[in-house]
Coordinates of C-alpha atoms in Angstrom, one line a residue:
X1 CA 8.9 3.5 30.3
X2 CA 12.2 5.3 30.3
X3 CA 11.8 8.3 28.1
X4 CA 15.3 9.8 28.3
X5 CA 18.9 8.9 27.4
X6 CA 22.3 10.6 27.7
X7 CA 24.1 10.9 24.4
X8 CA 27.1 12.9 23.3
X9 CA 27.3 14.5 26.7
X10 CA 23.7 15.7 26.6
X11 CA 20.6 14.3 28.3
X12 CA 17.6 14.0 25.9
X13 CA 14.2 13.9 27.6
X14 CA 11.1 13.1 25.6
X15 CA 7.5 14.0 26.6
X16 CA 5.8 10.6 26.0
X17 CA 5.9 7.5 23.8
X18 CA 4.7 9.3 20.7
X19 CA 7.1 12.1 21.1
X20 CA 9.8 9.4 21.0
X21 CA 8.1 7.7 18.0
X22 CA 7.9 11.0 16.0
X23 CA 11.5 12.0 16.7
X24 CA 12.9 8.6 15.9
X25 CA 11.4 8.8 12.4
X26 CA 13.7 9.4 9.5
X27 CA 13.4 13.0 8.3
X28 CA 10.1 13.8 6.7
X29 CA 8.8 17.2 5.7
X30 CA 5.3 16.2 6.9
X31 CA 6.5 15.7 10.4
X32 CA 8.3 19.0 10.3
X33 CA 5.1 20.7 9.0
X34 CA 3.2 19.2 12.0
X35 CA 5.9 20.3 14.5
X36 CA 6.7 16.7 15.4
X37 CA 10.1 16.1 13.9
X38 CA 13.5 15.8 15.6
X39 CA 15.3 19.1 15.8
X40 CA 18.6 17.6 15.0
X41 CA 20.3 14.4 13.9
X42 CA 21.6 13.9 17.4
X43 CA 18.0 14.1 18.8
X44 CA 16.8 11.6 16.2
X45 CA 19.6 9.2 17.3
X46 CA 18.7 9.7 20.9
X47 CA 15.0 9.0 20.1
X48 CA 16.0 5.7 18.4
X49 CA 18.0 4.7 21.4
X50 CA 15.1 5.3 23.7
X51 CA 12.6 3.6 21.3
X52 CA 14.8 0.5 21.0
X53 CA 14.4 -0.2 24.7
X54 CA 10.7 0.2 24.9
X55 CA 8.7 -3.0 25.2
X56 CA 5.9 -4.1 22.9
X57 CA 3.6 -4.2 26.0
X58 CA 4.4 -0.5 26.6
X59 CA 3.3 0.2 23.0
X60 CA 0.2 -2.0 23.2
X61 CA -0.9 -0.3 26.4
X62 CA -0.5 3.2 24.8
X63 CA -2.2 3.2 21.4
X64 CA -1.7 6.3 19.2
X65 CA -5.3 7.3 19.6
X66 CA -7.5 6.4 22.6
X67 CA -9.5 3.2 22.2
X68 CA -12.7 4.7 23.3
X69 CA -12.5 7.6 20.9
X70 CA -11.3 5.9 17.7
X71 CA -12.7 3.1 15.6
X72 CA -9.3 2.4 13.9
X73 CA -7.7 1.8 17.3
X74 CA -10.5 -0.6 18.3
X75 CA -10.1 -2.5 15.1
X76 CA -6.3 -2.8 15.5
X77 CA -6.4 -3.7 19.2
X78 CA -9.3 -6.2 18.9
X79 CA -7.5 -8.1 16.1
X80 CA -4.5 -9.0 18.2
X81 CA -4.0 -12.7 18.8
X82 CA -3.6 -12.6 22.6
X83 CA -1.7 -15.9 22.9
X84 CA 0.9 -14.8 20.4
X85 CA 1.1 -11.3 22.0
X86 CA 1.6 -12.8 25.5
X87 CA 4.6 -14.7 24.1
X88 CA 6.3 -11.5 22.8
X89 CA 4.9 -8.8 25.0
X90 CA 8.2 -8.4 26.9
X91 CA 10.3 -8.1 23.8
X92 CA 11.8 -4.7 23.2
X93 CA 11.4 -3.0 19.8
X94 CA 15.1 -3.8 19.4
X95 CA 14.4 -7.5 20.1
X96 CA 11.7 -7.5 17.4
X97 CA 14.0 -5.9 14.9
X98 CA 16.8 -8.4 15.6
X99 CA 14.4 -11.3 15.3
X100 CA 13.0 -10.1 12.0
X101 CA 16.5 -9.8 10.6
X102 CA 17.8 -13.1 11.9
X103 CA 18.6 -15.3 9.0
X104 CA 16.9 -18.2 10.8
X105 CA 13.6 -16.4 11.0
X106 CA 11.4 -17.5 8.1
X107 CA 8.5 -15.8 6.4
X108 CA 6.1 -18.2 8.0
X109 CA 7.5 -17.3 11.4
X110 CA 7.0 -13.7 10.7
X111 CA 3.4 -14.2 9.5
X112 CA 2.6 -15.9 12.7
X113 CA 4.1 -13.3 15.0
X114 CA 2.5 -10.5 13.1
X115 CA -0.8 -11.6 14.4
X116 CA 0.3 -10.5 17.8
X117 CA 1.5 -7.1 16.8
X118 CA -0.4 -3.8 16.7
X119 CA 0.2 -1.2 14.0
X120 CA 2.1 1.0 16.4
X121 CA 4.6 -1.8 17.1
X122 CA 5.1 -2.3 13.4
X123 CA 5.7 1.4 13.0
X124 CA 8.1 1.4 15.9
X125 CA 10.3 -1.3 14.5
X126 CA 10.3 0.3 11.0
X127 CA 11.9 3.4 12.6
X128 CA 14.9 1.4 13.8
X129 CA 15.6 -0.2 10.4
X130 CA 17.8 0.9 7.7
X131 CA 16.6 0.9 4.1
X132 CA 18.4 -2.5 3.5
X133 CA 16.8 -3.8 6.7
X134 CA 13.4 -2.9 5.3
X135 CA 14.2 -4.7 2.1
X136 CA 15.7 -7.8 3.7
X137 CA 12.8 -8.3 6.1
X138 CA 10.0 -7.6 3.6
X139 CA 11.6 -10.0 1.1
X140 CA 10.9 -12.9 3.5
X141 CA 7.2 -12.2 3.8
X142 CA 4.8 -13.6 1.2
X143 CA 1.2 -12.6 1.3
X144 CA -1.3 -14.0 -1.3
X145 CA -4.9 -13.1 -1.9
X146 CA -7.6 -14.3 -4.4
X147 CA -10.2 -12.4 -6.3
X148 CA -10.5 -14.0 -9.8
X149 CA -6.8 -14.9 -9.8
X150 CA -4.2 -15.2 -7.0
X151 CA -1.8 -12.3 -6.4
X152 CA 1.5 -12.4 -4.5
X153 CA 2.7 -15.9 -5.3
X154 CA 6.4 -16.7 -5.4
X155 CA 8.1 -15.6 -8.7
X156 CA 5.5 -13.1 -9.7
X157 CA 5.4 -9.3 -10.1
X158 CA 2.0 -7.8 -10.9
X159 CA 0.8 -4.5 -12.2
X160 CA -2.4 -2.5 -12.1
X161 CA -3.4 -1.2 -15.5
X162 CA -4.5 2.4 -14.9
X163 CA -5.9 3.8 -18.2
X164 CA -6.9 7.2 -16.8
X165 CA -8.3 9.8 -19.2
X166 CA -8.9 13.6 -18.5
X167 CA -12.5 13.4 -19.7
X168 CA -13.3 9.7 -19.2
X169 CA -13.6 9.3 -22.9
X170 CA -14.4 5.6 -23.5
X171 CA -12.3 5.4 -26.7
X172 CA -9.4 7.1 -25.0
X173 CA -9.6 4.7 -22.0
X174 CA -9.8 1.7 -24.3
X175 CA -6.7 2.8 -26.3
X176 CA -4.6 2.9 -23.1
X177 CA -6.2 -0.3 -21.8
X178 CA -5.5 -2.4 -24.9
X179 CA -2.0 -1.1 -25.3
X180 CA -1.2 -1.8 -21.6
X181 CA -2.5 -5.4 -22.0
X182 CA -0.1 -6.1 -24.8
X183 CA 2.8 -5.1 -22.5
X184 CA 1.7 -7.6 -19.9
X185 CA 0.1 -5.0 -17.6
X186 CA -3.2 -5.5 -15.8
X187 CA -2.8 -8.8 -14.1
X188 CA -3.4 -7.2 -10.7
X189 CA -6.5 -5.2 -11.8
X190 CA -7.9 -3.1 -14.6
X191 CA -8.5 0.0 -12.5
X192 CA -9.6 3.5 -13.6
X193 CA -9.6 6.7 -11.5
X194 CA -12.7 8.4 -12.9
X195 CA -13.2 12.1 -13.5
X196 CA -17.0 11.6 -13.3
X197 CA -17.8 10.0 -10.0
X198 CA -21.5 9.4 -10.9
X199 CA -23.1 6.0 -10.8
X200 CA -23.8 6.2 -14.5
X201 CA -20.2 6.9 -15.5
X202 CA -18.8 4.3 -13.2
X203 CA -21.3 1.7 -14.6
X204 CA -20.4 2.6 -18.2
X205 CA -16.6 2.1 -17.6
X206 CA -17.1 -1.2 -15.7
X207 CA -19.2 -2.5 -18.5
X208 CA -16.5 -1.6 -21.0
X209 CA -13.9 -3.3 -18.8
X210 CA -16.0 -6.4 -18.5
X211 CA -16.6 -6.5 -22.3
X212 CA -12.8 -6.5 -22.9
X213 CA -12.3 -9.2 -20.3
X214 CA -14.9 -11.4 -21.8
X215 CA -14.1 -10.8 -25.4
X216 CA -10.4 -11.7 -25.0
X217 CA -10.9 -14.1 -22.1
X218 CA -8.5 -12.2 -19.9
X219 CA -8.0 -13.7 -16.4
X220 CA -7.9 -10.6 -14.2
X221 CA -10.1 -8.2 -12.1
X222 CA -11.8 -4.9 -12.8
X223 CA -12.4 -1.8 -10.6
X224 CA -13.4 1.8 -11.0
X225 CA -11.9 3.8 -8.2
X226 CA -14.9 6.0 -7.4
X227 CA -16.1 6.6 -3.8
X228 CA -17.1 3.4 -2.1
X229 CA -20.8 4.5 -1.9
X230 CA -20.9 5.2 -5.6
X231 CA -19.5 1.8 -6.4
X232 CA -22.0 0.2 -4.1
X233 CA -24.9 1.9 -5.8
X234 CA -23.5 0.9 -9.2
X235 CA -23.3 -2.7 -8.2
X236 CA -26.9 -2.6 -6.8
X237 CA -28.0 -1.4 -10.3
X238 CA -26.2 -4.3 -12.0
X239 CA -22.7 -3.0 -12.8
X240 CA -20.2 -5.8 -13.2
X241 CA -17.6 -5.0 -10.5
X242 CA -15.0 -7.5 -9.2
X243 CA -13.4 -5.2 -6.6
X244 CA -14.7 -2.3 -4.5
X245 CA -12.1 0.5 -3.8
X246 CA -11.6 3.1 -1.2
X247 CA -8.8 5.4 0.0
X248 CA -8.3 4.9 3.7
X249 CA -6.7 6.7 6.7
X250 CA -5.2 5.8 10.0
X251 CA -7.8 7.4 12.2
X252 CA -11.6 7.4 12.5
X253 CA -11.5 11.2 11.8
X254 CA -9.5 10.7 8.7
X255 CA -11.9 8.1 7.4
X256 CA -14.8 10.4 8.1
X257 CA -13.1 13.1 6.0
X258 CA -13.0 10.5 3.2
X259 CA -16.7 10.0 3.8
X260 CA -17.0 6.5 5.3
X261 CA -16.5 4.4 8.4
X262 CA -15.8 0.7 9.1
X263 CA -19.5 -0.2 8.8
X264 CA -19.5 1.3 5.3
X265 CA -16.5 -0.9 4.3
X266 CA -18.0 -4.0 5.7
X267 CA -21.3 -3.3 4.0
X268 CA -19.4 -2.8 0.7
X269 CA -17.5 -6.1 1.2
X270 CA -20.6 -8.1 1.9
X271 CA -22.3 -6.5 -1.2
X272 CA -19.3 -7.4 -3.4
X273 CA -19.4 -11.0 -2.1
X274 CA -23.1 -11.2 -2.6
X275 CA -23.6 -9.3 -5.9
X276 CA -20.2 -8.6 -7.3
X277 CA -18.7 -10.5 -10.3
X278 CA -15.6 -11.9 -8.6
X279 CA -14.8 -15.4 -7.4
X280 CA -13.5 -14.0 -4.1
X281 CA -13.1 -14.2 -1.2
X282 CA -10.8 -11.1 -1.4
X283 CA -12.9 -8.3 -3.0
X284 CA -11.6 -5.0 -1.5
X285 CA -9.0 -2.6 -2.8
X286 CA -7.5 0.1 -0.6
X287 CA -5.0 2.9 -1.2
X288 CA -3.1 4.8 1.4
X289 CA -0.2 7.4 1.5
X290 CA 1.8 9.0 4.2
X291 CA 0.5 12.4 5.2
X292 CA -3.2 12.1 4.3
X293 CA -4.3 12.4 8.0
X294 CA -2.4 15.6 8.4
X295 CA -4.3 17.0 5.3
X296 CA -7.6 16.5 7.1
X297 CA -6.3 17.5 10.5
X298 CA -6.9 13.9 11.6
X299 CA -3.4 12.9 12.7
X300 CA -4.0 13.5 16.5
X301 CA -0.4 14.8 16.8
X302 CA 1.0 11.4 15.7
X303 CA 3.8 11.1 13.1
X304 CA 3.0 10.1 9.5
X305 CA 4.7 6.7 9.5
X306 CA 2.7 5.6 12.6
X307 CA -0.5 6.9 11.1
X308 CA 0.3 5.0 7.8
X309 CA 0.9 1.8 9.8
X310 CA -2.5 2.2 11.3
X311 CA -4.0 2.3 7.8
X312 CA -2.8 -1.2 7.3
X313 CA -4.2 -2.4 10.6
X314 CA -7.6 -1.0 9.5
X315 CA -7.3 -2.6 6.1
X316 CA -6.4 -6.1 7.4
X317 CA -9.8 -6.5 9.0
X318 CA -11.5 -6.5 5.6
X319 CA -9.2 -9.1 3.9
X320 CA -8.4 -7.0 0.8
X321 CA -7.1 -8.3 -2.5
X322 CA -5.0 -5.2 -3.1
X323 CA -3.5 -2.5 -0.9
X324 CA -1.0 0.1 -2.2
X325 CA 0.6 3.2 -0.9
X326 CA 0.5 6.1 -3.4
X327 CA 3.8 7.1 -1.9
X328 CA 4.7 10.4 -3.5
X329 CA 1.3 11.6 -4.7
X330 CA 0.6 14.3 -2.1
X331 CA 3.8 16.2 -2.8
X332 CA 6.7 17.9 -1.0
X333 CA 4.6 19.1 1.9
X334 CA 4.9 15.5 3.3
X335 CA 7.7 13.9 1.4
X336 CA 10.1 16.7 0.2
X337 CA 12.4 14.9 -2.2
X338 CA 13.4 11.6 -3.8
X339 CA 15.3 10.5 -0.7
X340 CA 12.2 10.9 1.5
X341 CA 10.0 9.2 -1.1
X342 CA 12.3 6.2 -1.4
X343 CA 12.4 5.8 2.4
X344 CA 8.6 6.1 2.6
X345 CA 8.1 3.6 -0.1
X346 CA 10.3 1.0 1.6
X347 CA 8.7 1.7 5.0
X348 CA 5.2 1.4 3.7
X349 CA 5.9 -1.8 1.8
X350 CA 7.5 -3.4 4.8
X351 CA 4.8 -2.3 7.2
X352 CA 2.0 -3.5 4.9
X353 CA 3.6 -6.9 4.4
X354 CA 4.3 -7.2 8.2
X355 CA 0.6 -6.4 8.6
X356 CA -0.3 -9.4 6.4
X357 CA -1.4 -7.5 3.4
X358 CA -0.7 -8.1 -0.4
X359 CA 1.2 -4.9 -0.6
X360 CA 1.9 -2.9 -3.7
X361 CA 3.4 0.6 -4.2
X362 CA 2.4 3.4 -6.6
X363 CA 6.0 4.5 -7.2
X364 CA 5.3 8.2 -8.0
X365 CA 6.0 11.8 -7.6
X366 CA 4.5 15.2 -8.4
X367 CA 6.2 17.8 -10.6
X368 CA 6.7 20.3 -7.8
X369 CA 8.7 17.7 -5.8
X370 CA 12.5 17.4 -6.0
X371 CA 12.4 14.0 -7.7
X372 CA 12.5 12.7 -11.3
X373 CA 11.8 9.5 -13.2
X374 CA 15.3 8.1 -12.5
X375 CA 14.5 8.3 -8.8
X376 CA 11.3 6.4 -9.3
X377 CA 13.1 3.7 -11.3
X378 CA 15.6 3.4 -8.5
X379 CA 12.8 2.9 -6.0
X380 CA 11.0 0.4 -8.2
X381 CA 14.2 -1.7 -8.4
X382 CA 14.6 -1.6 -4.6
X383 CA 11.0 -2.6 -4.1
X384 CA 11.3 -5.5 -6.6
X385 CA 14.3 -6.7 -4.6
X386 CA 12.1 -6.4 -1.5
X387 CA 9.4 -8.6 -3.1
X388 CA 6.8 -5.9 -3.8
X389 CA 3.6 -7.4 -5.0
X390 CA 2.6 -4.9 -7.7
X391 CA 3.2 -1.5 -9.3
X392 CA 1.1 0.8 -11.5
X393 CA 1.1 0.8 -15.2
X394 CA 0.2 4.1 -17.0
X395 CA 1.0 5.2 -20.6
X396 CA 4.6 6.6 -20.4
X397 CA 4.3 6.8 -16.6
X398 CA 2.4 10.2 -17.0
X399 CA -1.1 10.3 -15.6
X400 CA -2.8 13.0 -17.6
X401 CA -5.9 12.9 -15.4
X402 CA -4.4 13.0 -11.9
X403 CA -1.3 15.0 -13.0
X404 CA 1.4 13.0 -11.4
X405 CA 4.3 10.8 -12.6
X406 CA 4.5 7.1 -11.9
X407 CA 5.6 3.8 -13.5
X408 CA 4.7 3.1 -17.1
X409 CA 4.1 -0.1 -19.0
X410 CA 7.8 -0.7 -19.7
X411 CA 9.1 -0.6 -16.2
X412 CA 7.2 -3.7 -14.9
X413 CA 8.1 -5.6 -18.0
X414 CA 11.8 -4.7 -17.6
X415 CA 11.8 -5.6 -13.9
X416 CA 10.2 -9.0 -14.6
X417 CA 12.9 -9.8 -17.1
X418 CA 15.7 -8.6 -14.9
X419 CA 14.5 -10.4 -11.8
X420 CA 13.2 -13.6 -13.5
X421 CA 9.6 -12.8 -12.6
X422 CA 6.3 -13.2 -14.4
X423 CA 2.8 -11.9 -14.2
X424 CA 0.1 -13.9 -12.3
X425 CA 0.3 -17.4 -13.8
X426 CA -3.1 -17.4 -15.5
X427 CA -2.4 -14.0 -17.0
X428 CA 1.1 -15.0 -18.0
X429 CA -0.4 -18.0 -19.8
X430 CA -2.8 -15.6 -21.6
X431 CA 0.1 -13.4 -22.7
X432 CA 1.8 -16.5 -24.2
X433 CA -1.4 -17.6 -25.9
X434 CA -1.8 -14.1 -27.4
X435 CA 2.0 -14.2 -28.4
X436 CA 2.7 -11.0 -26.5
X437 CA 5.4 -12.8 -24.6
X438 CA 7.4 -16.0 -24.9
X439 CA 9.5 -17.6 -22.2
X440 CA 9.0 -14.6 -19.9
X441 CA 10.0 -12.0 -22.4
X442 CA 7.9 -9.6 -24.5
X443 CA 7.7 -10.3 -28.2
X444 CA 7.6 -7.9 -31.1
X445 CA 3.8 -7.9 -30.8
X446 CA 4.0 -6.1 -27.5
X447 CA 2.8 -2.6 -27.7
X448 CA 0.7 -3.2 -30.8
X449 CA -2.9 -2.6 -29.6
X450 CA -4.2 -3.1 -33.1
X451 CA -3.8 -6.8 -32.6
X452 CA -6.7 -6.6 -30.1
X453 CA -8.8 -4.6 -32.4
X454 CA -8.8 -7.2 -35.2

């Protein structure tokens, strides 16, 4: 590999591939915090020039973390389709970018080639792409998955209904849940982040979700986003769970910090297939977010975009129904302001889709970040243009349990109307039957949860 270039009358020399990768990244406060970021705009450009000429084989032969030391690396490397990889191994990162953006390259072409890519290759090409490049390429890629219904189909935009409550009060949860349903939110999943991570509490909420699903014949999925082992224990005791959730990281050490490994996830998946309440075959739900590995000192000196891409390589093995990046949740330590959050959201969505995942985004920010709701609406519009699979739906976009700001019930409904999209077809038909929508638009009944209490 050639790790230097002369630019603007100055020779830029980089230490190794991942020094190039880190410094080619668009500006991120997390990379600065880790001491990995480019020291100047000129150095960033030089790193992009060097990276553009590195071959995919060079990247395959130099994974971010050693194969022998890291389970995530082994999962990524072992999943590569060797025949497809052989066909493209001599491409440069620039070649891959140009091919993705070629108007003659179809989504089906991309899905095939993606089987020959490692996560590090996917991260590398994202670093050479502008925001519009990320939107244009991601828009081509369609990924579907089936739990009880099918997510990601052409012409749809889905939403997770997230009725979080600061004390897990069942009536408070139900009030948010029923209101959200009337706005057409919840076709992706009815998914609660619990305050109480006990088996008893998780079981109680799952039973309430299932009662609502059955009473109103709602075609969707349920999930309580407790730790994976808690959910497993709840299912073993008879809890009606469609999906099993876990936050994941891009390294074995990061996943250990979250309290699990690949074997745990496979055991959970098999349990859900065997004893869960979903049709399947896609029964897992994963969340990610740039910077989580740095929080647990599990980033191995690798930049946060590359570690994020590795999350998707790990997730792909377990054939999930849902994956989303909680893009601005950690805060300004890793994504300082709205500009960095927007870039990260577009990167993550593109990398997840290129990894073959049904990719959603929690378009969000914390109140100590230099961002506001207008910024999040901007990002949601850009991601809808890019073909994002789903967003979050929380009352007024204000999560009173997790204390962060995200998309509310109205944003997804507005985006569907503006872009001519609908909910998942079975759920959309349910909305029409309940007269909450007509011809793709909400009716005057939307927002009136009392209709579901009658």
